[in-house]
Backbone as numpy.savetxt, mean C-alpha at the origin, in Angstrom:
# Nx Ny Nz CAx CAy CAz Cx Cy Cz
7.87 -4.84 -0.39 7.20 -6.06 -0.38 7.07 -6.75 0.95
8.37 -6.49 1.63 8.19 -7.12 3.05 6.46 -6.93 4.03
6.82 -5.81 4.03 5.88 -5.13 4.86 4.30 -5.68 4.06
4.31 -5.12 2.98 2.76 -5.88 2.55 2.45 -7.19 2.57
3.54 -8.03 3.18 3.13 -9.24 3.39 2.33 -9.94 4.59
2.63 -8.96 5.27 2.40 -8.80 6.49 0.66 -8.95 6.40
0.48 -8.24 5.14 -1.32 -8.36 5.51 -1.80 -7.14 6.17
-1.22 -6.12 7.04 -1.56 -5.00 7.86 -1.61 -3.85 6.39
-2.58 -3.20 6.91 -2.50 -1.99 6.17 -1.26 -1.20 6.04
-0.93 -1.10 4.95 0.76 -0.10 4.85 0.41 1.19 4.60
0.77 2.59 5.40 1.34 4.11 5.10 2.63 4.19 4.21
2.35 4.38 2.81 3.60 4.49 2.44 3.66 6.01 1.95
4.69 6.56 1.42 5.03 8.06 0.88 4.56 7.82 -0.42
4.28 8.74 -1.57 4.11 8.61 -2.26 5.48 8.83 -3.43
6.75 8.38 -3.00 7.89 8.59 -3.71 8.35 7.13 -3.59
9.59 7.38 -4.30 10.16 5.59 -4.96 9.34 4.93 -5.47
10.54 3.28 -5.59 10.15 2.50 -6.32 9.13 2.10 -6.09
7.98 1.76 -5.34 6.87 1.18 -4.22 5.90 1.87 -5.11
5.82 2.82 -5.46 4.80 3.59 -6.30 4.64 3.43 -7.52
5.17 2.47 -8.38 5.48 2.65 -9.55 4.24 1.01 -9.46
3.83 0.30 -8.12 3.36 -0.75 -8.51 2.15 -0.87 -7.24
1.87 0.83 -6.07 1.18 0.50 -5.07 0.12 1.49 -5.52
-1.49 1.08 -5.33 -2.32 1.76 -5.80 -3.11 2.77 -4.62
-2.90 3.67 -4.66 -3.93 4.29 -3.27 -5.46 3.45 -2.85
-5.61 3.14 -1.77 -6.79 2.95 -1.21 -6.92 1.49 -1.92
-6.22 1.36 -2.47 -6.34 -0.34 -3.09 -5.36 -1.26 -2.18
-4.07 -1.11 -2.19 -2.95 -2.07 -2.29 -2.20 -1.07 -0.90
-2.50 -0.14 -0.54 -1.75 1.18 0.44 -2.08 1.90 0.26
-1.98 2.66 1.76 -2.40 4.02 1.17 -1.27 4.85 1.17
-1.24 5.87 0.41 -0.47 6.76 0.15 -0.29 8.25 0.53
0.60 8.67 1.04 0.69 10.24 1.70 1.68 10.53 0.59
2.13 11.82 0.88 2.77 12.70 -0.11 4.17 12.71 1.36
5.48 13.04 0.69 6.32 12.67 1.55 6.43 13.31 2.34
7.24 13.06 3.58 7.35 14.18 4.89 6.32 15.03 5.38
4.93 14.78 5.03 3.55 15.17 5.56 3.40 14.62 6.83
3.90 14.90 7.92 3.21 14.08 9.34 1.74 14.09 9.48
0.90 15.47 8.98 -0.75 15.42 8.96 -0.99 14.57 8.06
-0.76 14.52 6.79 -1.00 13.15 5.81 -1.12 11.94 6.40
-0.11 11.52 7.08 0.43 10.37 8.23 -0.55 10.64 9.02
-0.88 11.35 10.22 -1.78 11.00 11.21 -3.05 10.62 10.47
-3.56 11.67 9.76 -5.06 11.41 9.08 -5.44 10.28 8.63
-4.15 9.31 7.59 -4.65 8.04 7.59 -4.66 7.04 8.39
-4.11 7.23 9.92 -3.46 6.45 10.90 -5.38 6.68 11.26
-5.61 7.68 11.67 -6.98 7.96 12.01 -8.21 7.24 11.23
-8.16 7.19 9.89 -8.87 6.63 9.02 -8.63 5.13 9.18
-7.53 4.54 9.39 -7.78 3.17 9.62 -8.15 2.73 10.86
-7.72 3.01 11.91 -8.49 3.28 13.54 -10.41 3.15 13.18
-10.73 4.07 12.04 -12.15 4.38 12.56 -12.97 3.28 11.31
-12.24 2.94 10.01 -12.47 1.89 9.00 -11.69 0.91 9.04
-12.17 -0.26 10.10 -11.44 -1.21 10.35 -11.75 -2.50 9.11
-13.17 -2.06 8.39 -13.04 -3.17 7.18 -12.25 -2.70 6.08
-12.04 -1.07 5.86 -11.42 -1.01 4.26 -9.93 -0.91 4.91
-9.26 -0.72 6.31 -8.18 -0.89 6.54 -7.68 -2.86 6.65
-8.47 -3.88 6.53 -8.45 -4.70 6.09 -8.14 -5.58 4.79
-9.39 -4.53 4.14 -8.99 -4.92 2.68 -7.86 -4.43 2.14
-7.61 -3.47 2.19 -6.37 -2.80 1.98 -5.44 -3.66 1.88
-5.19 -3.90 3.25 -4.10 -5.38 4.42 -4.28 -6.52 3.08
-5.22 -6.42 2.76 -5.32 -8.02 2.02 -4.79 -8.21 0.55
-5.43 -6.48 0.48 -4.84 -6.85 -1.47 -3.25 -6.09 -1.26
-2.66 -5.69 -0.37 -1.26 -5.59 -0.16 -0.81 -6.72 -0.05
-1.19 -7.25 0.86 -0.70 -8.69 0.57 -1.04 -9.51 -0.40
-1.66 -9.53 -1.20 -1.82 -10.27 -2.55 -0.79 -9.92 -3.60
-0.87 -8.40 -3.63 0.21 -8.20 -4.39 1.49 -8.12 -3.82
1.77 -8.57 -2.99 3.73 -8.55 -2.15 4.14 -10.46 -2.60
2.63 -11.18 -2.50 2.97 -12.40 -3.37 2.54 -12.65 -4.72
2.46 -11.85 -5.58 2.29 -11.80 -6.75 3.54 -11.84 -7.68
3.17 -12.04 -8.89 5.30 -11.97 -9.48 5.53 -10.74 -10.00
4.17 -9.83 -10.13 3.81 -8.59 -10.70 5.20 -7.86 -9.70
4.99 -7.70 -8.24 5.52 -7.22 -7.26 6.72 -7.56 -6.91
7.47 -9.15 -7.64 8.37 -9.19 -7.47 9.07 -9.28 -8.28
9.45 -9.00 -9.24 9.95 -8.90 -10.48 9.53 -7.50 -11.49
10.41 -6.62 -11.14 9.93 -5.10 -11.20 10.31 -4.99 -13.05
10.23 -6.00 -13.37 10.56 -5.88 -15.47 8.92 -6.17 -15.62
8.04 -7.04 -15.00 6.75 -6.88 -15.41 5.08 -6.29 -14.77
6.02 -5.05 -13.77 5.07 -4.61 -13.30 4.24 -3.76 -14.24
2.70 -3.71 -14.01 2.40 -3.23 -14.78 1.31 -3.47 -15.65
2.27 -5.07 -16.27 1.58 -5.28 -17.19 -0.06 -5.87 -17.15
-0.21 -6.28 -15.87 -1.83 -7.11 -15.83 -2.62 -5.47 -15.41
-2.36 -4.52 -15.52 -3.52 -3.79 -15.09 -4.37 -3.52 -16.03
């Protein structure tokens, strides 16, 4: 949650708890774990899509202040 508050586009792994409530290309994007090419490629993709690496930034941060995100008994339920 920290980090998506931030508003910046987040690289997260696609393992743990973070996944159970982060949507690819919506809320973060997501690599598969210990992929460094996974990692560069989207580092590259936000470099060259500076509006959907934005939006991204934004609805991460919407949901890091949401109660959805902070209170992991009702994630889930608004989708």
């Amino acid at each position: 949650g920290e980090l998506l508050s931030s508003g910046v586009p987040v690289i997260a792994s696609k393992t743990g708890e973070m996944c159970a409530y982060l949507r690819d290309n919506e809320t973060a994007f997501l690599v598969p774990a210990n992929d460094k090419w996974a990692i560069a490629d989207k580092i590259l993709f936000i470099l060259k899509n500076p509006g959907d690496a934005e939006r991204v930034g934004k609805n991460g941060r919407r949901l890091a202040e949401s109660d959805e995100a902070a209170d992991p008994a009702t994630r889930g339920r608004n989708r």
